[in-house]
Amino acid sequence: MEATHDHGHHESGSGFMKYVTTTNHKDIGSMYLWFSFVMFLTGGVMALTIRAELFQPGLQLVNPEFFNQMTTLHGLIMVFGAIMPAFVGFANWQIPMMIGAPDMAFPRMNNWSFWLLPPAAILLVMSLLVPGGSAGAGWTLYPPLTIQQGMGMDLVIFAIHILGMSSIMGSINIVTTILNMRAPGMTLMKMPLFVWTWLITAYLLIAVMPVLAGAVTMTLTDRHFDTHFFNPAGGGDPVLFQHIFWFFGHPEVYIIIIPAFGVISQVIPAFSRKPLFGYASMVYAT
């Protein structure tokens, strides 16, 4: 009898707990998409601030330090808060249905992957409110600026750690789901192309997110524990950060665009009522 009250109207926020605890891949996909939309608006306000400042020569609206913080947070929020979660939202919604699976391989971890994102977003936005403001070094976070900045930089580093954990767990989930949960007869070369593009994207994420975590962790230890990875005075090299960062950064641009290729390869055949020309070629190219 108790079960009849599990999803009643007496829960906080009229079923808010349903979304906090859900393991349903469609609910989680929808939460990713809503989160992405909110972050898109947040990052968009920052972009408008940048463009408004640049509308005329000279100083208009904000001081240079805040402008740099806008540049940095706009980049991080759009990449990690808007673009990537949007594609993960589509992945959660579509992949189980496209391969005939009942849900993702690890539904509880799927929930955790999403709920790591709002705390990370809060850290990024809250970094503006601490003394000295947020990081002001661009989203690529090059030293030596990042070594010298205030506590807002530490909040940004922590946010990136959390975002990375979300991406890695989400990707493990996607890879496992695609490899182990296809319906009978759904061979790899019969999968919809969106599923293929996300399989490759998920492998890329697993490969490169730990490297970004390493780069920002080295920045953190340089800032607080005198490790001198990036400080020439201690035998370090700021260019070392660039080598480590772009081991993540270049694959990241493909992580962003490959699911988009998958969407295009899905949508064009559907609406042209014509099967994709060169399915195998597209798979191998991916």
mmCIF file of C-alpha atoms in Angstrom:
data_model
loop_
_atom_site.group_PDB
_atom_site.id
_atom_site.type_symbol
_atom_site.label_atom_id
_atom_site.label_comp_id
_atom_site.label_asym_id
_atom_site.label_seq_id
_atom_site.Cartn_x
_atom_site.Cartn_y
_atom_site.Cartn_z
ATOM 1 C CA MET A 1 0.000 0.000 0.000
ATOM 2 C CA GLU A 2 2.918 2.342 0.731
ATOM 3 C CA ALA A 3 4.013 2.175 -2.895
ATOM 4 C CA THR A 4 0.946 4.152 -4.018
ATOM 5 C CA HIS A 5 2.377 7.224 -2.271
ATOM 6 C CA ASP A 6 5.885 7.005 -3.772
ATOM 7 C CA HIS A 7 5.241 9.584 -6.486
ATOM 8 C CA GLY A 8 2.389 11.526 -4.925
ATOM 9 C CA HIS A 9 1.962 15.293 -4.786
ATOM 10 C CA HIS A 10 3.198 15.493 -1.199
ATOM 11 C CA GLU A 11 6.874 15.280 -2.141
ATOM 12 C CA SER A 12 8.938 18.456 -2.050
ATOM 13 C CA GLY A 13 8.341 20.590 -5.140
ATOM 14 C CA SER A 14 5.603 18.357 -6.515
ATOM 15 C CA GLY A 15 7.785 15.369 -7.368
ATOM 16 C CA PHE A 16 11.154 17.148 -7.323
ATOM 17 C CA MET A 17 12.633 14.075 -5.617
ATOM 18 C CA LYS A 18 11.558 12.029 -8.634
ATOM 19 C CA TYR A 19 14.180 13.879 -10.654
ATOM 20 C CA VAL A 20 16.824 13.867 -7.907
ATOM 21 C CA THR A 21 16.659 10.076 -7.681
ATOM 22 C CA THR A 22 15.565 9.042 -11.186
ATOM 23 C CA THR A 23 17.400 6.310 -13.085
ATOM 24 C CA ASN A 24 15.234 6.713 -16.216
ATOM 25 C CA HIS A 25 17.448 7.527 -19.206
ATOM 26 C CA LYS A 26 14.773 9.791 -20.736
ATOM 27 C CA ASP A 27 14.305 11.837 -17.547
ATOM 28 C CA ILE A 28 18.078 12.157 -17.209
ATOM 29 C CA GLY A 29 18.370 13.123 -20.885
ATOM 30 C CA SER A 30 15.752 15.821 -20.372
ATOM 31 C CA MET A 31 17.569 17.136 -17.285
ATOM 32 C CA TYR A 32 20.807 17.368 -19.301
ATOM 33 C CA LEU A 33 18.980 19.337 -22.003
ATOM 34 C CA TRP A 34 17.360 21.750 -19.528
ATOM 35 C CA PHE A 35 20.677 22.229 -17.717
ATOM 36 C CA SER A 36 22.329 22.883 -21.070
ATOM 37 C CA PHE A 37 19.691 25.503 -21.921
ATOM 38 C CA VAL A 38 20.178 27.344 -18.609
ATOM 39 C CA MET A 39 23.959 27.317 -19.086
ATOM 40 C CA PHE A 40 23.530 28.511 -22.685
ATOM 41 C CA LEU A 41 21.624 31.544 -21.393
ATOM 42 C CA THR A 42 24.243 32.096 -18.660
ATOM 43 C CA GLY A 43 27.167 31.894 -21.069
ATOM 44 C CA GLY A 44 25.174 33.996 -23.542
ATOM 45 C CA VAL A 45 24.823 36.856 -21.049
ATOM 46 C CA MET A 46 28.603 36.747 -20.622
ATOM 47 C CA ALA A 47 29.098 36.865 -24.406
ATOM 48 C CA LEU A 48 26.750 39.862 -24.613
ATOM 49 C CA THR A 49 28.767 41.564 -21.868
ATOM 50 C CA ILE A 50 31.933 41.017 -23.923
ATOM 51 C CA ARG A 51 30.356 42.328 -27.133
ATOM 52 C CA ALA A 52 28.787 45.325 -25.367
ATOM 53 C CA GLU A 53 32.209 46.267 -23.972
ATOM 54 C CA LEU A 54 33.760 45.927 -27.443
ATOM 55 C CA PHE A 55 30.962 47.899 -29.151
ATOM 56 C CA GLN A 56 33.116 51.033 -29.141
ATOM 57 C CA PRO A 57 36.846 51.652 -28.664
ATOM 58 C CA GLY A 58 37.978 52.412 -25.118
ATOM 59 C CA LEU A 59 36.461 51.362 -21.785
ATOM 60 C CA GLN A 60 32.654 51.289 -21.739
ATOM 61 C CA LEU A 61 30.975 49.085 -19.135
ATOM 62 C CA VAL A 62 33.353 46.823 -17.229
ATOM 63 C CA ASN A 63 36.935 46.952 -16.001
ATOM 64 C CA PRO A 64 39.603 44.897 -17.795
ATOM 65 C CA GLU A 65 39.899 42.276 -15.012
ATOM 66 C CA PHE A 66 36.156 41.558 -15.113
ATOM 67 C CA PHE A 67 36.276 41.445 -18.926
ATOM 68 C CA ASN A 68 38.917 38.707 -18.722
ATOM 69 C CA GLN A 69 36.793 36.814 -16.196
ATOM 70 C CA MET A 70 33.865 37.030 -18.623
ATOM 71 C CA THR A 71 36.073 35.647 -21.412
ATOM 72 C CA THR A 72 37.199 32.738 -19.221
ATOM 73 C CA LEU A 73 33.807 31.797 -17.786
ATOM 74 C CA HIS A 74 32.003 32.260 -21.113
ATOM 75 C CA GLY A 75 34.359 29.692 -22.640
ATOM 76 C CA LEU A 76 34.170 27.187 -19.789
ATOM 77 C CA ILE A 77 30.385 27.491 -19.371
ATOM 78 C CA MET A 78 29.623 27.206 -23.088
ATOM 79 C CA VAL A 79 31.942 24.204 -23.606
ATOM 80 C CA PHE A 80 31.345 22.234 -20.402
ATOM 81 C CA GLY A 81 27.908 23.587 -19.471
ATOM 82 C CA ALA A 82 26.059 24.142 -22.749
ATOM 83 C CA ILE A 83 27.503 22.204 -25.716
ATOM 84 C CA MET A 84 28.685 18.957 -24.129
ATOM 85 C CA PRO A 85 25.683 18.372 -21.815
ATOM 86 C CA ALA A 86 23.334 19.049 -24.762
ATOM 87 C CA PHE A 87 24.897 16.186 -26.726
ATOM 88 C CA VAL A 88 24.980 13.935 -23.647
ATOM 89 C CA GLY A 89 21.286 14.715 -23.204
ATOM 90 C CA PHE A 90 20.584 13.516 -26.749
ATOM 91 C CA ALA A 91 22.811 10.482 -26.123
ATOM 92 C CA ASN A 92 20.860 9.527 -22.995
ATOM 93 C CA TRP A 93 17.546 9.952 -24.742
ATOM 94 C CA GLN A 94 18.376 8.238 -27.997
ATOM 95 C CA ILE A 95 21.061 5.584 -27.592
ATOM 96 C CA PRO A 96 19.057 3.072 -25.510
ATOM 97 C CA MET A 97 16.067 3.407 -27.861
ATOM 98 C CA MET A 98 18.211 3.237 -31.001
ATOM 99 C CA ILE A 99 19.899 -0.026 -29.980
ATOM 100 C CA GLY A 100 16.829 -1.589 -28.310
ATOM 101 C CA ALA A 101 18.117 -1.409 -24.727
ATOM 102 C CA PRO A 102 15.768 -0.905 -21.747
ATOM 103 C CA ASP A 103 18.000 1.801 -20.206
ATOM 104 C CA MET A 104 21.675 2.648 -19.809
ATOM 105 C CA ALA A 105 24.059 -0.007 -18.485
ATOM 106 C CA PHE A 106 24.562 1.787 -15.158
ATOM 107 C CA PRO A 107 21.371 3.762 -14.428
ATOM 108 C CA ARG A 108 22.422 4.943 -10.935
ATOM 109 C CA MET A 109 25.770 6.171 -12.229
ATOM 110 C CA ASN A 110 23.834 7.910 -15.011
ATOM 111 C CA ASN A 111 21.949 9.884 -12.346
ATOM 112 C CA TRP A 112 25.225 10.760 -10.594
ATOM 113 C CA SER A 113 26.823 11.868 -13.888
ATOM 114 C CA PHE A 114 24.090 14.457 -14.293
ATOM 115 C CA TRP A 115 23.884 15.675 -10.693
ATOM 116 C CA LEU A 116 27.616 16.443 -10.641
ATOM 117 C CA LEU A 117 26.940 19.186 -13.204
ATOM 118 C CA PRO A 118 24.828 21.707 -11.240
ATOM 119 C CA PRO A 119 27.366 21.922 -8.348
ATOM 120 C CA ALA A 120 30.136 22.506 -10.915
ATOM 121 C CA ALA A 121 28.075 25.227 -12.607
ATOM 122 C CA ILE A 122 27.410 26.855 -9.224
ATOM 123 C CA LEU A 123 31.171 26.818 -8.477
ATOM 124 C CA LEU A 124 31.919 28.520 -11.800
ATOM 125 C CA VAL A 125 29.342 31.279 -11.311
ATOM 126 C CA MET A 126 30.100 31.693 -7.588
ATOM 127 C CA SER A 127 33.779 32.231 -8.416
ATOM 128 C CA LEU A 128 32.765 35.732 -9.570
ATOM 129 C CA LEU A 129 31.693 36.587 -6.021
ATOM 130 C CA VAL A 130 34.863 35.739 -4.077
ATOM 131 C CA PRO A 131 37.583 38.365 -3.377
ATOM 132 C CA GLY A 132 39.532 39.039 -6.574
ATOM 133 C CA GLY A 133 36.779 37.543 -8.716
ATOM 134 C CA SER A 134 37.044 34.494 -10.970
ATOM 135 C CA ALA A 135 39.872 33.204 -13.167
ATOM 136 C CA GLY A 136 40.877 35.737 -15.814
ATOM 137 C CA ALA A 137 43.177 33.811 -18.113
ATOM 138 C CA GLY A 138 40.890 32.603 -20.905
ATOM 139 C CA TRP A 139 39.244 29.148 -20.901
ATOM 140 C CA THR A 140 42.596 27.555 -21.800
ATOM 141 C CA LEU A 141 43.919 28.624 -18.360
ATOM 142 C CA TYR A 142 47.543 29.221 -19.342
ATOM 143 C CA PRO A 143 50.150 29.847 -16.649
ATOM 144 C CA PRO A 144 51.741 31.999 -15.358
ATOM 145 C CA LEU A 145 48.498 34.014 -14.987
ATOM 146 C CA THR A 146 46.658 31.050 -13.458
ATOM 147 C CA ILE A 147 49.390 30.614 -10.827
ATOM 148 C CA GLN A 148 49.087 34.241 -9.737
ATOM 149 C CA GLN A 149 45.328 34.656 -9.499
ATOM 150 C CA GLY A 150 43.067 34.613 -6.451
ATOM 151 C CA MET A 151 40.831 31.991 -4.861
ATOM 152 C CA GLY A 152 38.340 32.220 -7.734
ATOM 153 C CA MET A 153 40.888 30.203 -9.723
ATOM 154 C CA ASP A 154 40.680 27.395 -7.145
ATOM 155 C CA LEU A 155 36.901 27.242 -7.526
ATOM 156 C CA VAL A 156 37.318 27.003 -11.304
ATOM 157 C CA ILE A 157 39.851 24.162 -10.913
ATOM 158 C CA PHE A 158 37.487 22.267 -8.605
ATOM 159 C CA ALA A 159 34.628 22.810 -11.068
ATOM 160 C CA ILE A 160 36.732 21.335 -13.895
ATOM 161 C CA HIS A 161 37.539 18.282 -11.742
ATOM 162 C CA ILE A 162 33.831 17.693 -11.155
ATOM 163 C CA LEU A 163 32.907 18.268 -14.811
ATOM 164 C CA GLY A 164 35.615 15.799 -15.827
ATOM 165 C CA MET A 165 34.280 13.135 -13.460
ATOM 166 C CA SER A 166 30.814 13.602 -14.962
ATOM 167 C CA SER A 167 32.147 13.210 -18.519
ATOM 168 C CA ILE A 168 34.207 10.117 -17.675
ATOM 169 C CA MET A 169 31.376 8.318 -15.885
ATOM 170 C CA GLY A 170 28.871 9.259 -18.585
ATOM 171 C CA SER A 171 31.252 7.947 -21.239
ATOM 172 C CA ILE A 172 31.920 4.655 -19.447
ATOM 173 C CA ASN A 173 28.144 4.257 -19.288
ATOM 174 C CA ILE A 174 27.706 4.968 -23.010
ATOM 175 C CA VAL A 175 30.510 2.609 -24.104
ATOM 176 C CA THR A 176 29.235 -0.215 -21.895
ATOM 177 C CA THR A 177 25.643 0.298 -23.018
ATOM 178 C CA ILE A 178 26.528 0.238 -26.729
ATOM 179 C CA LEU A 179 28.871 -2.752 -26.500
ATOM 180 C CA ASN A 180 26.770 -4.917 -24.158
ATOM 181 C CA MET A 181 23.099 -3.973 -24.483
ATOM 182 C CA ARG A 182 22.246 -4.052 -28.185
ATOM 183 C CA ALA A 183 19.104 -5.981 -29.105
ATOM 184 C CA PRO A 184 19.557 -9.380 -30.856
ATOM 185 C CA GLY A 185 20.459 -8.769 -34.517
ATOM 186 C CA MET A 186 21.671 -5.208 -33.862
ATOM 187 C CA THR A 187 25.243 -5.691 -35.010
ATOM 188 C CA LEU A 188 27.739 -2.828 -34.756
ATOM 189 C CA MET A 189 27.429 -2.144 -38.493
ATOM 190 C CA LYS A 190 23.643 -1.956 -38.222
ATOM 191 C CA MET A 191 23.622 0.692 -35.477
ATOM 192 C CA PRO A 192 22.309 4.161 -36.281
ATOM 193 C CA LEU A 193 25.193 6.528 -37.007
ATOM 194 C CA PHE A 194 24.425 8.700 -33.991
ATOM 195 C CA VAL A 195 25.202 5.675 -31.813
ATOM 196 C CA TRP A 196 28.488 5.138 -33.656
ATOM 197 C CA THR A 197 29.559 8.756 -33.310
ATOM 198 C CA TRP A 198 28.832 8.672 -29.580
ATOM 199 C CA LEU A 199 30.792 5.433 -29.137
ATOM 200 C CA ILE A 200 33.859 7.119 -30.642
ATOM 201 C CA THR A 201 33.197 10.355 -28.715
ATOM 202 C CA ALA A 202 32.909 8.475 -25.424
ATOM 203 C CA TYR A 203 36.269 6.747 -26.000
ATOM 204 C CA LEU A 204 37.832 10.144 -26.740
ATOM 205 C CA LEU A 205 36.412 11.584 -23.518
ATOM 206 C CA ILE A 206 37.741 8.690 -21.429
ATOM 207 C CA ALA A 207 41.163 9.211 -23.025
ATOM 208 C CA VAL A 208 41.509 12.976 -22.603
ATOM 209 C CA MET A 209 39.514 14.136 -19.556
ATOM 210 C CA PRO A 210 42.023 12.641 -17.068
ATOM 211 C CA VAL A 211 44.748 14.620 -18.864
ATOM 212 C CA LEU A 212 42.857 17.882 -18.315
ATOM 213 C CA ALA A 213 42.377 16.869 -14.683
ATOM 214 C CA GLY A 214 46.150 16.383 -14.463
ATOM 215 C CA ALA A 215 46.853 19.802 -15.994
ATOM 216 C CA VAL A 216 44.569 21.669 -13.585
ATOM 217 C CA THR A 217 45.815 19.582 -10.624
ATOM 218 C CA MET A 218 49.401 20.538 -11.484
ATOM 219 C CA THR A 219 48.197 24.161 -11.624
ATOM 220 C CA LEU A 220 46.630 23.689 -8.179
ATOM 221 C CA THR A 221 49.817 22.239 -6.656
ATOM 222 C CA ASP A 222 51.883 24.999 -8.286
ATOM 223 C CA ARG A 223 49.576 27.521 -6.623
ATOM 224 C CA HIS A 224 49.557 26.043 -3.135
ATOM 225 C CA PHE A 225 52.346 23.481 -2.692
ATOM 226 C CA ASP A 226 55.330 25.023 -4.532
ATOM 227 C CA THR A 227 55.619 22.220 -7.080
ATOM 228 C CA HIS A 228 56.926 24.543 -9.860
ATOM 229 C CA PHE A 229 55.635 22.454 -12.773
ATOM 230 C CA PHE A 230 55.017 25.651 -14.739
ATOM 231 C CA ASN A 231 57.314 28.108 -12.953
ATOM 232 C CA PRO A 232 60.724 28.641 -14.609
ATOM 233 C CA ALA A 233 62.140 29.989 -11.322
ATOM 234 C CA GLY A 234 61.789 26.480 -9.889
ATOM 235 C CA GLY A 235 62.928 24.647 -13.005
ATOM 236 C CA GLY A 236 59.418 24.422 -14.505
ATOM 237 C CA ASP A 237 58.105 25.411 -17.916
ATOM 238 C CA PRO A 238 54.837 27.251 -18.687
ATOM 239 C CA VAL A 239 54.839 25.670 -22.149
ATOM 240 C CA LEU A 240 54.582 22.244 -20.459
ATOM 241 C CA PHE A 241 51.036 23.240 -19.511
ATOM 242 C CA GLN A 242 50.231 23.914 -23.163
ATOM 243 C CA HIS A 243 51.467 20.468 -24.205
ATOM 244 C CA ILE A 244 49.388 18.771 -21.509
ATOM 245 C CA PHE A 245 46.332 20.991 -22.000
ATOM 246 C CA TRP A 246 46.172 20.543 -25.779
ATOM 247 C CA PHE A 247 46.411 16.770 -25.434
ATOM 248 C CA PHE A 248 42.926 17.373 -24.051
ATOM 249 C CA GLY A 249 42.045 20.535 -25.979
ATOM 250 C CA HIS A 250 42.419 19.375 -29.555
ATOM 251 C CA PRO A 251 40.485 16.115 -29.072
ATOM 252 C CA GLU A 252 37.885 18.223 -27.240
ATOM 253 C CA VAL A 253 36.960 20.075 -30.443
ATOM 254 C CA TYR A 254 36.256 16.682 -32.042
ATOM 255 C CA ILE A 255 34.351 15.549 -28.960
ATOM 256 C CA ILE A 256 32.150 18.581 -29.550
ATOM 257 C CA ILE A 257 31.630 18.092 -33.292
ATOM 258 C CA ILE A 258 31.479 14.294 -33.751
ATOM 259 C CA PRO A 259 28.053 13.904 -32.072
ATOM 260 C CA ALA A 260 26.892 16.795 -34.318
ATOM 261 C CA PHE A 261 28.080 14.792 -37.352
ATOM 262 C CA GLY A 262 26.016 11.923 -35.932
ATOM 263 C CA VAL A 263 22.921 14.119 -35.619
ATOM 264 C CA ILE A 264 23.321 15.342 -39.220
ATOM 265 C CA SER A 265 23.894 11.779 -40.488
ATOM 266 C CA GLN A 266 20.651 10.804 -38.737
ATOM 267 C CA VAL A 267 18.435 13.753 -39.578
ATOM 268 C CA ILE A 268 19.263 14.142 -43.297
ATOM 269 C CA PRO A 269 18.343 10.522 -44.235
ATOM 270 C CA ALA A 270 15.197 10.665 -42.063
ATOM 271 C CA PHE A 271 13.786 13.823 -43.647
ATOM 272 C CA SER A 272 14.985 13.166 -47.194
ATOM 273 C CA ARG A 273 13.350 9.695 -46.965
ATOM 274 C CA LYS A 274 16.562 8.313 -48.411
ATOM 275 C CA PRO A 275 19.065 5.949 -46.774
ATOM 276 C CA LEU A 276 22.486 7.398 -45.996
ATOM 277 C CA PHE A 277 24.937 7.057 -48.879
ATOM 278 C CA GLY A 278 28.113 5.322 -47.671
ATOM 279 C CA TYR A 279 27.178 4.167 -44.158
ATOM 280 C CA ALA A 280 30.347 2.077 -43.772
ATOM 281 C CA SER A 281 32.511 4.929 -45.095
ATOM 282 C CA MET A 282 31.012 7.290 -42.515
ATOM 283 C CA VAL A 283 31.643 4.764 -39.733
ATOM 284 C CA TYR A 284 35.292 4.300 -40.742
ATOM 285 C CA ALA A 285 35.770 8.038 -41.255
ATOM 286 C CA THR A 286 34.495 8.665 -37.745
#
